[in-house]
mmCIF file of C-alpha atoms in Angstrom:
data_model
loop_
_atom_site.group_PDB
_atom_site.id
_atom_site.type_symbol
_atom_site.label_atom_id
_atom_site.label_comp_id
_atom_site.label_asym_id
_atom_site.label_seq_id
_atom_site.Cartn_x
_atom_site.Cartn_y
_atom_site.Cartn_z
ATOM 1 C CA ALA A 21 26.980 126.434 8.526
ATOM 2 C CA ARG A 22 28.200 124.145 5.792
ATOM 3 C CA ILE A 23 29.770 124.752 2.394
ATOM 4 C CA PRO A 24 31.046 122.135 -0.067
ATOM 5 C CA PRO A 25 34.330 120.631 1.229
ATOM 6 C CA ASP A 26 36.135 121.604 -1.963
ATOM 7 C CA HIS A 27 35.301 125.260 -1.197
ATOM 8 C CA THR A 28 37.359 125.389 2.013
ATOM 9 C CA GLY A 29 39.514 128.473 1.881
ATOM 10 C CA ALA A 30 36.559 130.483 0.560
ATOM 11 C CA THR A 31 35.825 133.912 2.018
ATOM 12 C CA GLY A 32 32.438 135.007 3.278
ATOM 13 C CA ALA A 33 30.161 135.584 6.235
ATOM 14 C CA ILE A 34 27.181 134.222 8.105
ATOM 15 C CA GLU A 35 24.632 136.959 8.720
ATOM 16 C CA LEU A 36 21.915 136.616 11.359
ATOM 17 C CA TYR A 37 18.920 138.943 10.946
ATOM 18 C CA ARG A 38 16.246 139.617 13.534
ATOM 19 C CA PRO A 39 13.236 140.855 11.486
ATOM 20 C CA SER A 40 11.600 142.558 14.485
ATOM 21 C CA ASP A 41 14.745 144.314 15.782
ATOM 22 C CA ALA A 42 17.574 145.221 13.403
ATOM 23 C CA SER A 43 19.765 146.284 16.334
ATOM 24 C CA LEU A 44 20.209 142.560 17.132
ATOM 25 C CA ASP A 45 21.565 141.675 13.663
ATOM 26 C CA ARG A 46 25.080 140.266 13.570
ATOM 27 C CA ALA A 47 27.663 139.063 11.060
ATOM 28 C CA ILE A 48 30.082 136.208 11.718
ATOM 29 C CA PRO A 49 33.146 135.761 9.480
ATOM 30 C CA LEU A 50 33.237 132.453 7.611
ATOM 31 C CA ALA A 51 35.795 130.093 9.198
ATOM 32 C CA VAL A 52 34.991 126.528 8.116
ATOM 33 C CA ASP A 53 37.007 123.426 8.960
ATOM 34 C CA ASP A 54 38.483 121.015 6.388
ATOM 35 C CA ALA A 55 35.052 119.400 5.924
ATOM 36 C CA GLY A 56 33.457 122.770 5.096
ATOM 37 C CA ILE A 57 31.617 123.020 8.440
ATOM 38 C CA GLN A 58 31.448 125.894 10.917
ATOM 39 C CA ALA A 59 29.647 125.547 14.245
ATOM 40 C CA ILE A 60 27.876 128.681 15.445
ATOM 41 C CA ASP A 61 27.005 129.261 19.091
ATOM 42 C CA LEU A 62 23.435 130.553 19.149
ATOM 43 C CA ALA A 63 23.337 130.924 22.929
ATOM 44 C CA GLY A 64 22.431 134.454 23.852
ATOM 45 C CA LEU A 65 20.192 135.072 20.856
ATOM 46 C CA LYS A 66 16.939 136.722 21.834
ATOM 47 C CA PRO A 67 14.064 134.210 21.535
ATOM 48 C CA GLY A 68 11.963 134.461 18.408
ATOM 49 C CA LEU A 69 12.230 134.389 14.632
ATOM 50 C CA TRP A 70 15.633 134.821 12.986
ATOM 51 C CA ARG A 71 16.852 134.682 9.404
ATOM 52 C CA ALA A 72 20.301 133.386 8.539
ATOM 53 C CA ARG A 73 22.188 133.961 5.303
ATOM 54 C CA LEU A 74 25.447 132.285 4.413
ATOM 55 C CA GLY A 75 27.393 133.914 1.611
ATOM 56 C CA TRP A 76 30.803 132.933 0.280
ATOM 57 C CA ALA A 77 33.058 133.419 -2.717
ATOM 58 C CA HIS A 78 35.077 130.626 -4.276
ATOM 59 C CA GLY A 79 37.152 131.435 -7.313
ATOM 60 C CA THR A 80 35.138 133.847 -9.441
ATOM 61 C CA ASN A 81 31.768 132.509 -8.238
ATOM 62 C CA GLU A 82 29.582 133.721 -5.369
ATOM 63 C CA TYR A 83 27.148 131.500 -3.459
ATOM 64 C CA PHE A 84 24.305 132.168 -1.011
ATOM 65 C CA VAL A 85 22.124 129.987 1.208
ATOM 66 C CA ALA A 86 19.318 131.363 3.368
ATOM 67 C CA THR A 87 17.073 129.871 6.039
ATOM 68 C CA THR A 88 14.899 130.890 8.971
ATOM 69 C CA PHE A 89 14.904 129.507 12.497
ATOM 70 C CA VAL A 90 13.334 130.187 15.876
ATOM 71 C CA ALA A 91 15.612 130.749 18.869
ATOM 72 C CA GLU A 92 14.206 129.629 22.205
#
């Protein structure tokens, strides 16, 4: 996950959604480094389609980024 470097210190979460099985959904607290990057270990995810949503608040603004990926 990546947010703008000047947003470090922001609060938020990375949410992983499994469209075919909601019981596999998980939320990971946002904990970026000084460059605004957070590595996420995807090992152990069930193979198939996933959706990821990164949401964070910086100041009085809220931001969201969404994508899909396939775990193997």
